[in-house]
Amino acid sequence: MRPRRTRTWFDATQSVLWSGLVFVVGCYQPTVVPPLASIPRPVAPPVVAAPAMPPQLPELTLPKIPLNPTPTGNPWAPKTKPRDWKYVVLHHTAAEEGSVESIHEIHLKNKDKSGNPWLGIGYHFVIGNGKGMGDGEIEPTFRWREQLQGAHAGVGEYNQQGIGIVLIGNFEKTAPTTAQLTAVKRLVGVMKQSYSIDNDHVVGHGDVKATECPGRKFPLNDVRISVAVQDEPSFPSLARGITDSPLTLNRLNRGPLQ
Ligand SMILES: [Zn+2]
């Protein structure tokens, strides 16, 4: 009987090596690479054959477009049918600051001759002076958007057919800002052109009612001449026409404008 062989150091080492090999083999995960044919390749867009060009292009007739078309834009054009405007009536608020909202709040408390409360702000446009609204900012009111008559002149005809424009400020004390003057000239010019308003129908409130509005420091004649000149290049005759108009004479007879 052979003596039982004792487990030697060599045996133990071999056993560890073999188990390690099994472990390594067991963890080995070969990367599966699919055959090339199974990888979808990007499909090139189909080549569309260009249509064959006609041998000769037909002669084109282009519409004639003027090189310098006259700008006739009205950025304030209402979405509803415009009223039959005949006048522009200019006002000041006689207050140092204000906005469409602040005037609206005040006018909501007013009542007409029949005792009915006003619908709100009586003007069609407000031009800010930087205190409550932007300096030179032009903001239309609901009366303009809905083409309603104004409540600003104190005279029926001018309320019904006059576009009421008010500038924030007290022009008995100080002149309008430069930005306000630029804005009012632009706005009145567009209104005059868009609604065919005569030169001498651009008036100050004081021209149609006994009031100091729009204030003696408001350069009404400058504005009127400026918007008249926007229409016609013949400045001197137009300027004379404005100064001779009954409305202007009415104002001039009441004292200097500035
Ligand atoms: Zn006024």
Tab-separated table of C-alpha atoms and ligand atoms in Angstrom:
chain	number	residue	atom	x	y	z
A	1	MET	CA	0.000	0.000	0.000
A	2	ARG	CA	1.474	3.257	-1.128
A	3	PRO	CA	1.694	5.811	1.509
A	4	ARG	CA	-0.787	8.536	1.168
A	5	ARG	CA	0.861	11.467	-0.482
A	6	THR	CA	0.677	14.517	1.619
A	7	ARG	CA	-0.512	17.778	0.188
A	8	THR	CA	2.574	19.778	-0.573
A	9	TRP	CA	3.249	23.409	-1.103
A	10	PHE	CA	3.451	22.705	-4.833
A	11	ASP	CA	-0.063	21.260	-4.891
A	12	ALA	CA	-1.474	24.221	-3.078
A	13	THR	CA	0.131	26.674	-5.481
A	14	GLN	CA	-1.176	24.798	-8.507
A	15	SER	CA	-4.666	24.734	-7.064
A	16	VAL	CA	-4.653	28.505	-6.604
A	17	LEU	CA	-3.328	29.059	-10.140
A	18	TRP	CA	-5.981	26.824	-11.690
A	19	SER	CA	-8.826	28.449	-9.797
A	20	GLY	CA	-7.475	31.870	-10.835
A	21	LEU	CA	-7.420	30.801	-14.456
A	22	VAL	CA	-11.003	29.610	-14.237
A	23	PHE	CA	-11.961	32.884	-12.682
A	24	VAL	CA	-10.257	34.883	-15.424
A	25	VAL	CA	-11.813	32.762	-18.140
A	26	GLY	CA	-15.220	33.045	-16.455
A	27	CYS	CA	-15.057	36.845	-16.451
A	28	TYR	CA	-13.886	37.128	-20.017
A	29	GLN	CA	-16.628	38.627	-22.125
A	30	PRO	CA	-15.582	38.721	-25.713
A	31	THR	CA	-16.871	41.802	-27.622
A	32	VAL	CA	-19.436	40.617	-30.090
A	33	VAL	CA	-18.792	42.307	-33.379
A	34	PRO	CA	-21.697	41.843	-35.751
A	35	PRO	CA	-20.892	41.046	-39.282
A	36	LEU	CA	-20.467	44.161	-41.372
A	37	ALA	CA	-23.462	43.357	-43.513
A	38	SER	CA	-25.814	43.711	-40.532
A	39	ILE	CA	-24.781	47.334	-39.670
A	40	PRO	CA	-27.278	49.736	-41.155
A	41	ARG	CA	-25.528	52.206	-43.358
A	42	PRO	CA	-26.747	55.772	-43.867
A	43	VAL	CA	-28.932	55.935	-46.850
A	44	ALA	CA	-27.939	58.561	-49.318
A	45	PRO	CA	-30.841	60.793	-50.475
A	46	PRO	CA	-32.106	59.854	-53.827
A	47	VAL	CA	-30.599	61.854	-56.565
A	48	VAL	CA	-33.311	63.823	-58.286
A	49	ALA	CA	-32.528	64.662	-61.752
A	50	ALA	CA	-32.679	68.407	-62.391
A	51	PRO	CA	-35.458	69.326	-64.782
A	52	ALA	CA	-34.205	69.924	-68.149
A	53	MET	CA	-33.844	73.662	-68.829
A	54	PRO	CA	-35.918	74.936	-71.653
A	55	PRO	CA	-33.796	75.907	-74.523
A	56	GLN	CA	-34.871	79.576	-74.153
A	57	LEU	CA	-36.449	81.309	-71.130
A	58	PRO	CA	-39.648	83.184	-71.893
A	59	GLU	CA	-39.274	86.942	-71.744
A	60	LEU	CA	-40.359	88.287	-68.340
A	61	THR	CA	-42.438	91.413	-67.958
A	62	LEU	CA	-41.628	93.020	-64.593
A	63	PRO	CA	-44.033	95.469	-62.972
A	64	LYS	CA	-42.718	99.027	-62.839
A	65	ILE	CA	-41.929	100.010	-59.253
A	66	PRO	CA	-41.089	103.632	-58.429
A	67	LEU	CA	-37.556	103.979	-57.107
A	68	ASN	CA	-38.556	106.336	-54.294
A	69	PRO	CA	-42.137	105.577	-53.273
A	70	THR	CA	-43.722	108.303	-51.147
A	71	PRO	CA	-43.958	107.141	-47.534
A	72	THR	CA	-47.631	107.101	-46.644
A	73	GLY	CA	-47.469	104.975	-43.512
A	74	ASN	CA	-49.712	105.696	-40.558
A	75	PRO	CA	-48.404	103.720	-37.579
A	76	TRP	CA	-51.521	104.774	-35.648
A	77	ALA	CA	-54.038	103.613	-38.276
A	78	PRO	CA	-57.066	102.319	-36.326
A	79	LYS	CA	-58.420	98.855	-37.000
A	80	THR	CA	-61.956	100.207	-37.243
A	81	LYS	CA	-63.344	102.576	-39.861
A	82	PRO	CA	-61.957	106.065	-39.249
A	83	ARG	CA	-64.307	108.871	-38.282
A	84	ASP	CA	-64.694	111.845	-40.558
A	85	TRP	CA	-61.898	113.856	-38.946
A	86	LYS	CA	-61.669	117.532	-39.892
A	87	TYR	CA	-59.563	119.070	-37.122
A	88	VAL	CA	-56.577	118.478	-34.880
A	89	VAL	CA	-56.963	120.176	-31.490
A	90	LEU	CA	-53.811	120.579	-29.382
A	91	HIS	CA	-53.830	120.753	-25.580
A	92	HIS	CA	-51.561	120.741	-22.565
A	93	THR	CA	-52.439	119.037	-19.305
A	94	ALA	CA	-51.431	122.104	-17.226
A	95	ALA	CA	-49.704	119.623	-14.892
A	96	GLU	CA	-46.014	118.842	-14.580
A	97	GLU	CA	-46.419	115.085	-14.920
A	98	GLY	CA	-48.953	112.533	-16.049
A	99	SER	CA	-49.791	109.606	-18.273
A	100	VAL	CA	-52.723	108.092	-20.141
A	101	GLU	CA	-53.697	106.229	-16.965
A	102	SER	CA	-53.525	109.232	-14.633
A	103	ILE	CA	-55.610	111.406	-16.996
A	104	HIS	CA	-58.060	108.528	-17.460
A	105	GLU	CA	-58.584	108.311	-13.689
A	106	ILE	CA	-59.287	112.047	-13.474
A	107	HIS	CA	-61.621	112.127	-16.479
A	108	LEU	CA	-63.651	109.181	-15.184
A	109	LYS	CA	-64.882	111.573	-12.477
A	110	ASN	CA	-66.113	114.144	-15.047
A	111	LYS	CA	-69.725	114.382	-16.167
A	112	ASP	CA	-71.164	115.702	-19.392
A	113	LYS	CA	-73.885	118.361	-19.667
A	114	SER	CA	-76.567	115.700	-19.176
A	115	GLY	CA	-74.918	114.497	-15.987
A	116	ASN	CA	-73.598	111.258	-17.500
A	117	PRO	CA	-70.085	110.250	-16.440
A	118	TRP	CA	-67.370	110.349	-19.105
A	119	LEU	CA	-66.182	107.049	-20.555
A	120	GLY	CA	-62.654	107.933	-19.484
A	121	ILE	CA	-59.791	109.953	-20.910
A	122	GLY	CA	-61.203	112.554	-23.279
A	123	TYR	CA	-58.195	112.829	-25.627
A	124	HIS	CA	-57.242	110.622	-28.549
A	125	PHE	CA	-53.478	110.839	-28.012
A	126	VAL	CA	-51.148	111.693	-25.138
A	127	ILE	CA	-47.510	112.777	-25.614
A	128	GLY	CA	-45.323	112.249	-22.547
A	129	ASN	CA	-42.618	114.503	-21.121
A	130	GLY	CA	-40.543	111.906	-19.253
A	131	LYS	CA	-42.542	112.282	-16.010
A	132	GLY	CA	-45.113	109.492	-15.967
A	133	MET	CA	-44.527	108.544	-19.614
A	134	GLY	CA	-41.497	108.492	-21.864
A	135	ASP	CA	-40.245	111.872	-23.088
A	136	GLY	CA	-41.787	112.259	-26.549
A	137	GLU	CA	-43.687	108.994	-26.245
A	138	ILE	CA	-46.942	109.007	-28.226
A	139	GLU	CA	-49.715	106.837	-26.836
A	140	PRO	CA	-53.147	106.502	-28.415
A	141	THR	CA	-56.123	106.074	-26.089
A	142	PHE	CA	-59.263	103.936	-26.322
A	143	ARG	CA	-61.045	106.862	-27.999
A	144	TRP	CA	-58.623	106.641	-30.909
A	145	ARG	CA	-58.568	102.845	-31.083
A	146	GLU	CA	-62.382	102.734	-31.170
A	147	GLN	CA	-62.686	105.916	-33.242
A	148	LEU	CA	-64.978	107.559	-30.690
A	149	GLN	CA	-65.635	111.259	-30.459
A	150	GLY	CA	-63.435	113.131	-28.021
A	151	ALA	CA	-64.254	114.987	-24.814
A	152	HIS	CA	-61.625	117.697	-24.833
A	153	ALA	CA	-62.679	120.792	-26.741
A	154	GLY	CA	-65.813	121.967	-24.945
A	155	VAL	CA	-67.323	122.606	-28.382
A	156	GLY	CA	-69.462	119.935	-30.070
A	157	GLU	CA	-68.021	120.178	-33.571
A	158	TYR	CA	-64.430	119.962	-32.366
A	159	ASN	CA	-65.202	117.070	-30.044
A	160	GLN	CA	-66.947	115.129	-32.776
A	161	GLN	CA	-64.552	115.828	-35.633
A	162	GLY	CA	-61.397	116.914	-33.873
A	163	ILE	CA	-58.502	114.633	-33.012
A	164	GLY	CA	-57.639	115.640	-29.442
A	165	ILE	CA	-53.894	115.557	-28.748
A	166	VAL	CA	-52.602	116.491	-25.300
A	167	LEU	CA	-48.997	117.020	-24.239
A	168	ILE	CA	-48.044	116.461	-20.620
A	169	GLY	CA	-46.810	119.704	-19.087
A	170	ASN	CA	-47.841	123.192	-18.100
A	171	PHE	CA	-46.860	125.352	-21.055
A	172	GLU	CA	-47.933	128.519	-19.334
A	173	LYS	CA	-44.789	128.003	-17.236
A	174	THR	CA	-42.327	126.035	-19.369
A	175	ALA	CA	-41.994	125.073	-23.012
A	176	PRO	CA	-42.514	121.494	-24.198
A	177	THR	CA	-39.419	119.299	-24.367
A	178	THR	CA	-37.595	118.941	-27.669
A	179	ALA	CA	-38.740	115.320	-27.870
A	180	GLN	CA	-42.353	116.377	-27.328
A	181	LEU	CA	-42.143	118.920	-30.146
A	182	THR	CA	-40.614	116.383	-32.509
A	183	ALA	CA	-43.345	113.907	-31.557
A	184	VAL	CA	-46.258	116.323	-31.933
A	185	LYS	CA	-45.025	117.489	-35.340
A	186	ARG	CA	-44.740	113.893	-36.508
A	187	LEU	CA	-48.139	112.878	-35.125
A	188	VAL	CA	-49.983	115.917	-36.469
A	189	GLY	CA	-48.236	115.507	-39.836
A	190	VAL	CA	-49.397	111.889	-40.115
A	191	MET	CA	-52.943	112.779	-39.012
A	192	LYS	CA	-53.130	115.630	-41.502
A	193	GLN	CA	-51.959	113.464	-44.370
A	194	SER	CA	-53.977	110.388	-43.455
A	195	TYR	CA	-57.292	112.206	-42.963
A	196	SER	CA	-56.813	115.137	-45.363
A	197	ILE	CA	-57.028	117.778	-42.657
A	198	ASP	CA	-56.574	121.353	-43.865
A	199	ASN	CA	-53.601	123.399	-42.673
A	200	ASP	CA	-55.773	125.926	-40.852
A	201	HIS	CA	-57.721	123.134	-39.143
A	202	VAL	CA	-54.721	122.337	-36.943
A	203	VAL	CA	-55.688	124.420	-33.934
A	204	GLY	CA	-54.892	125.009	-30.319
A	205	HIS	CA	-57.642	124.587	-27.769
A	206	GLY	CA	-57.577	128.348	-27.216
A	207	ASP	CA	-58.492	128.881	-30.870
A	208	VAL	CA	-61.918	127.327	-30.401
A	209	LYS	CA	-62.720	128.155	-26.784
A	210	ALA	CA	-61.748	130.826	-24.281
A	211	THR	CA	-58.880	129.047	-22.545
A	212	GLU	CA	-55.129	129.488	-22.195
A	213	CYS	CA	-54.632	125.840	-23.296
A	214	PRO	CA	-52.179	124.764	-24.699
A	215	GLY	CA	-50.288	127.539	-22.910
A	216	ARG	CA	-48.466	130.594	-24.177
A	217	LYS	CA	-45.113	128.761	-24.264
A	218	PHE	CA	-46.445	126.138	-26.655
A	219	PRO	CA	-45.093	127.093	-30.112
A	220	LEU	CA	-48.359	126.485	-31.941
A	221	ASN	CA	-47.420	128.341	-35.108
A	222	ASP	CA	-44.114	126.452	-35.370
A	223	VAL	CA	-46.016	123.191	-35.238
A	224	ARG	CA	-48.565	124.346	-37.796
A	225	ILE	CA	-45.939	125.648	-40.204
A	226	SER	CA	-43.862	122.501	-39.778
A	227	VAL	CA	-46.729	120.177	-40.659
A	228	ALA	CA	-47.818	122.437	-43.519
A	229	VAL	CA	-44.293	122.312	-44.932
A	230	GLN	CA	-44.350	118.533	-44.710
A	231	ASP	CA	-47.066	118.743	-47.383
A	232	GLU	CA	-45.746	121.462	-49.663
A	233	PRO	CA	-42.314	122.897	-50.368
A	234	SER	CA	-43.666	126.432	-50.921
A	235	PHE	CA	-42.970	127.453	-47.352
A	236	PRO	CA	-43.514	131.282	-47.474
A	237	SER	CA	-46.983	131.208	-49.043
A	238	LEU	CA	-48.141	128.468	-46.712
A	239	ALA	CA	-46.754	130.222	-43.707
A	240	ARG	CA	-48.586	133.385	-44.769
A	241	GLY	CA	-51.750	131.341	-45.313
A	242	ILE	CA	-51.591	129.980	-41.798
A	243	THR	CA	-50.905	133.321	-40.179
A	244	ASP	CA	-53.792	134.879	-42.102
A	245	SER	CA	-56.298	132.183	-41.164
A	246	PRO	CA	-59.170	133.402	-38.980
A	247	LEU	CA	-58.323	130.886	-36.266
A	248	THR	CA	-54.749	132.097	-36.010
A	249	LEU	CA	-55.805	135.728	-36.085
A	250	ASN	CA	-58.181	134.942	-33.250
A	251	ARG	CA	-55.256	133.624	-31.232
A	252	LEU	CA	-52.872	136.399	-32.238
A	253	ASN	CA	-55.410	139.022	-31.190
A	254	ARG	CA	-55.360	137.582	-27.692
A	255	GLY	CA	-51.670	138.234	-27.237
A	256	PRO	CA	-48.275	136.763	-28.010
A	257	LEU	CA	-47.886	133.022	-28.222
A	258	GLN	CA	-44.613	132.872	-26.362
B	1	ZN	ZN	-57.175	122.007	-23.685
